[in-house]
Amino acid sequence: MAYMYLYKSILEYAEAEYVIERSRFIAHASPAGSPEEARLFVSQIKEKYKDATHNVPAFVCGAGMEHQWASDDGEPAGTSGMPVLRLISSRELTNVVVVVTRYFGGIKLGTGGLARAYTHAAGLALDAAGTCEVRDSAILEYSLDYTYLSKLRNLSAEGGFDIADITYTDVVSALIKCPSEEGDRVKSLIADLTGGRAVLKDERADLAKYPCI
């Protein structure tokens, strides 16, 4: 089923730790749907790790990667925030925020060593978060009689749509997912299948994440 590809991002929040020369780097990677959401995540990490030597943030947001920002948070200029930002961009990821927390271990790493350490830690967290393609979709929530359930499943198997969830009560509640441009066609298919007896309880646009293999 062809969903319209929008951009590449990460699947979920993840963190990873890297220790070098007694300095401890804890990288936190999270999806962020907007710069505001990214900044909120940064402030939460800084509050949680306020005893750390540095909390270095970087984010890329927007379907076209148009919102990009990073800070060295007290590290020498260009040694931390920008290398992490370049890493995110080089992987063509967006709607992603990364904060690398550092606890200084007493041994200086040098500018090149700092850049490599921050980049490595961030890469570990991004790897742990998993990469996905984000595609647009329509979500249709139907209520229908049990007698139509097997036919609905058969119709889905033919590739017209996905059944994302089913709830069983006195009737069947089915959550249908399909490409956004196919919404009207799928509604017509379900109306024909049930003779117009299926009730469309909710309809909304959504973004669907599909893991990259």
Short mmCIF file of C-alpha atoms in Angstrom, two decimals:
data_model
loop_
_atom_site.label_atom_id
_atom_site.label_comp_id
_atom_site.label_asym_id
_atom_site.label_seq_id
_atom_site.Cartn_x
_atom_site.Cartn_y
_atom_site.Cartn_z
CA MET A 1 0.00 0.00 0.00
CA ALA A 2 1.54 3.32 -1.06
CA TYR A 3 1.46 5.94 1.66
CA MET A 4 2.88 9.34 0.74
CA TYR A 5 6.42 9.62 2.12
CA LEU A 6 6.96 12.81 4.09
CA TYR A 7 10.28 12.54 5.92
CA LYS A 8 12.60 10.31 7.93
CA SER A 9 12.72 10.48 11.72
CA ILE A 10 13.26 8.28 14.80
CA LEU A 11 10.76 5.83 16.23
CA GLU A 12 10.96 6.60 19.94
CA TYR A 13 12.87 8.10 22.83
CA ALA A 14 16.17 6.43 23.63
CA GLU A 15 19.32 7.14 25.56
CA ALA A 16 22.84 5.77 25.50
CA GLU A 17 25.96 6.22 27.58
CA TYR A 18 29.57 6.54 26.49
CA VAL A 19 32.59 6.89 28.80
CA ILE A 20 35.99 8.10 27.66
CA GLU A 21 38.91 9.34 29.79
CA ARG A 22 36.61 9.22 32.83
CA SER A 23 34.18 11.70 31.22
CA ARG A 24 30.65 10.34 31.11
CA PHE A 25 28.45 11.21 28.12
CA ILE A 26 24.73 10.41 28.35
CA ALA A 27 22.91 11.03 25.06
CA HIS A 28 19.14 11.47 24.94
CA ALA A 29 17.29 11.32 21.59
CA SER A 30 13.59 12.01 21.20
CA PRO A 31 11.03 12.69 18.46
CA ALA A 32 9.93 16.33 18.44
CA GLY A 33 7.11 17.55 16.23
CA SER A 34 8.06 21.24 16.45
CA PRO A 35 10.87 23.54 17.66
CA GLU A 36 8.73 24.33 20.71
CA GLU A 37 8.45 20.65 21.57
CA ALA A 38 12.19 20.23 21.06
CA ARG A 39 13.01 23.15 23.36
CA LEU A 40 10.69 21.76 26.03
CA PHE A 41 12.55 18.44 25.89
CA VAL A 42 15.88 20.27 26.20
CA SER A 43 14.69 22.15 29.28
CA GLN A 44 13.44 18.91 30.87
CA ILE A 45 16.79 17.19 30.37
CA LYS A 46 18.66 20.22 31.71
CA GLU A 47 16.47 20.22 34.80
CA LYS A 48 16.90 16.49 35.34
CA TYR A 49 20.69 16.68 34.91
CA LYS A 50 21.28 20.13 36.39
CA ASP A 51 24.32 18.82 38.28
CA ALA A 52 26.03 17.87 34.99
CA THR A 53 29.00 19.81 33.62
CA HIS A 54 27.26 20.38 30.28
CA ASN A 55 23.93 19.57 28.60
CA VAL A 56 24.55 20.02 24.89
CA PRO A 57 21.38 20.25 22.74
CA ALA A 58 20.70 20.06 19.01
CA PHE A 59 17.51 19.64 17.03
CA VAL A 60 16.20 19.49 13.48
CA CYS A 61 12.48 20.06 12.85
CA GLY A 62 10.16 20.50 9.89
CA ALA A 63 9.41 18.23 6.96
CA GLY A 64 12.05 20.09 4.96
CA MET A 65 14.54 20.16 7.87
CA GLU A 66 14.07 23.93 7.90
CA HIS A 67 14.39 24.45 11.67
CA GLN A 68 17.89 23.65 12.95
CA TRP A 69 19.52 24.76 16.19
CA ALA A 70 22.37 23.74 18.46
CA SER A 71 24.29 25.04 21.45
CA ASP A 72 27.70 24.19 22.91
CA ASP A 73 26.40 24.92 26.43
CA GLY A 74 29.78 26.14 27.67
CA GLU A 75 32.00 23.76 25.73
CA PRO A 76 34.56 25.35 23.35
CA ALA A 77 32.78 26.80 20.32
CA GLY A 78 32.05 24.28 17.59
CA THR A 79 33.14 21.20 19.57
CA SER A 80 29.78 19.77 20.64
CA GLY A 81 26.44 21.20 19.51
CA MET A 82 27.31 21.64 15.84
CA PRO A 83 28.89 18.17 15.46
CA VAL A 84 25.70 16.63 16.90
CA LEU A 85 23.57 18.77 14.59
CA ARG A 86 25.65 17.73 11.59
CA LEU A 87 25.21 14.09 12.59
CA ILE A 88 21.41 14.42 12.67
CA SER A 89 21.42 16.19 9.30
CA SER A 90 23.83 13.71 7.72
CA ARG A 91 21.39 10.92 8.56
CA GLU A 92 18.63 12.98 6.89
CA LEU A 93 16.55 12.90 10.07
CA THR A 94 14.08 15.56 11.11
CA ASN A 95 11.66 16.19 13.97
CA VAL A 96 14.45 14.95 16.21
CA VAL A 97 16.04 16.48 19.30
CA VAL A 98 19.23 15.25 20.95
CA VAL A 99 20.74 16.36 24.25
CA VAL A 100 24.14 15.01 25.27
CA THR A 101 24.81 15.33 28.99
CA ARG A 102 28.45 15.37 30.07
CA TYR A 103 29.96 14.76 33.46
CA PHE A 104 33.60 15.90 33.23
CA GLY A 105 36.07 13.28 34.40
CA GLY A 106 39.06 15.52 34.96
CA ILE A 107 40.96 14.78 31.74
CA LYS A 108 40.66 17.21 28.83
CA LEU A 109 39.84 15.59 25.50
CA GLY A 110 40.92 18.43 23.19
CA THR A 111 38.68 20.00 20.57
CA GLY A 112 38.83 17.04 18.19
CA GLY A 113 38.30 14.56 20.98
CA LEU A 114 35.31 16.49 22.27
CA ALA A 115 33.66 16.57 18.84
CA ARG A 116 34.21 12.85 18.37
CA ALA A 117 32.90 12.01 21.85
CA TYR A 118 29.72 14.06 21.50
CA THR A 119 29.08 12.71 18.00
CA HIS A 120 29.67 9.12 19.08
CA ALA A 121 27.36 9.39 22.08
CA ALA A 122 24.63 11.02 19.99
CA GLY A 123 24.99 8.32 17.34
CA LEU A 124 24.52 5.59 19.94
CA ALA A 125 21.27 7.18 21.13
CA LEU A 126 19.95 7.67 17.58
CA ASP A 127 20.77 4.05 16.78
CA ALA A 128 18.88 2.92 19.89
CA ALA A 129 15.88 5.10 18.98
CA GLY A 130 15.46 3.40 15.60
CA THR A 131 14.87 5.05 12.24
CA CYS A 132 11.49 5.30 10.53
CA GLU A 133 9.74 6.81 7.54
CA VAL A 134 6.86 9.12 8.38
CA ARG A 135 3.97 9.00 5.91
CA ASP A 136 0.58 10.66 5.89
CA SER A 137 -2.55 8.62 6.46
CA ALA A 138 -6.28 8.83 7.16
CA ILE A 139 -7.77 7.21 10.24
CA LEU A 140 -11.40 6.06 9.97
CA GLU A 141 -13.19 4.68 13.03
CA TYR A 142 -16.19 2.50 12.17
CA SER A 143 -18.89 0.79 14.18
CA LEU A 144 -20.41 -2.23 12.44
CA ASP A 145 -22.20 -5.50 13.06
CA TYR A 146 -20.20 -8.69 13.70
CA THR A 147 -21.58 -10.24 10.53
CA TYR A 148 -19.40 -7.91 8.44
CA LEU A 149 -16.11 -8.49 10.26
CA SER A 150 -14.77 -11.38 8.17
CA LYS A 151 -15.69 -9.56 4.95
CA LEU A 152 -13.93 -6.44 6.24
CA ARG A 153 -10.79 -8.46 6.94
CA ASN A 154 -10.91 -10.03 3.49
CA LEU A 155 -11.28 -6.62 1.90
CA SER A 156 -8.32 -5.33 3.89
CA ALA A 157 -6.20 -8.30 2.80
CA GLU A 158 -6.72 -7.24 -0.81
CA GLY A 159 -4.64 -4.16 -0.10
CA GLY A 160 -7.26 -1.47 0.12
CA PHE A 161 -6.52 -0.45 3.72
CA ASP A 162 -5.14 -1.63 7.06
CA ILE A 163 -7.18 -2.55 10.14
CA ALA A 164 -5.13 -0.87 12.88
CA ASP A 165 -7.29 -1.99 15.81
CA ILE A 166 -10.53 -3.82 16.62
CA THR A 167 -12.64 -3.46 19.78
CA TYR A 168 -15.36 -5.98 20.57
CA THR A 169 -18.50 -4.88 22.46
CA ASP A 170 -22.12 -5.30 21.38
CA VAL A 171 -20.81 -4.20 17.98
CA VAL A 172 -17.38 -4.17 16.35
CA SER A 173 -15.37 -0.95 16.45
CA ALA A 174 -12.73 -1.02 13.73
CA LEU A 175 -9.93 1.50 13.32
CA ILE A 176 -9.10 1.74 9.62
CA LYS A 177 -5.85 3.25 8.33
CA CYS A 178 -5.26 4.14 4.70
CA PRO A 179 -3.31 6.65 2.59
CA SER A 180 -4.91 10.07 3.01
CA GLU A 181 -5.71 10.38 -0.69
CA GLU A 182 -7.53 7.02 -0.56
CA GLY A 183 -9.93 7.98 2.25
CA ASP A 184 -13.00 8.63 0.10
CA ARG A 185 -12.48 5.44 -1.91
CA VAL A 186 -12.15 3.33 1.26
CA LYS A 187 -15.32 4.88 2.71
CA SER A 188 -17.17 3.92 -0.45
CA LEU A 189 -15.82 0.36 -0.26
CA ILE A 190 -17.00 -0.05 3.34
CA ALA A 191 -20.39 1.47 2.54
CA ASP A 192 -20.83 -1.02 -0.32
CA LEU A 193 -19.61 -3.92 1.84
CA THR A 194 -22.13 -3.22 4.62
CA GLY A 195 -24.97 -1.85 2.53
CA GLY A 196 -24.47 1.52 4.21
CA ARG A 197 -24.96 0.06 7.70
CA ALA A 198 -21.44 0.75 8.99
CA VAL A 199 -21.33 3.93 11.06
CA LEU A 200 -18.35 6.25 10.59
CA LYS A 201 -17.79 7.48 14.15
CA ASP A 202 -14.61 9.47 13.61
CA GLU A 203 -12.33 10.57 10.79
CA ARG A 204 -8.98 12.30 11.15
CA ALA A 205 -5.65 12.83 9.48
CA ASP A 206 -2.60 11.31 11.10
CA LEU A 207 1.06 10.57 10.56
CA ALA A 208 2.15 6.95 10.48
CA LYS A 209 5.64 5.73 11.37
CA TYR A 210 7.08 2.80 9.45
CA PRO A 211 10.38 1.33 10.72
CA CYS A 212 13.25 1.44 8.25
CA ILE A 213 14.70 -1.99 7.63
#
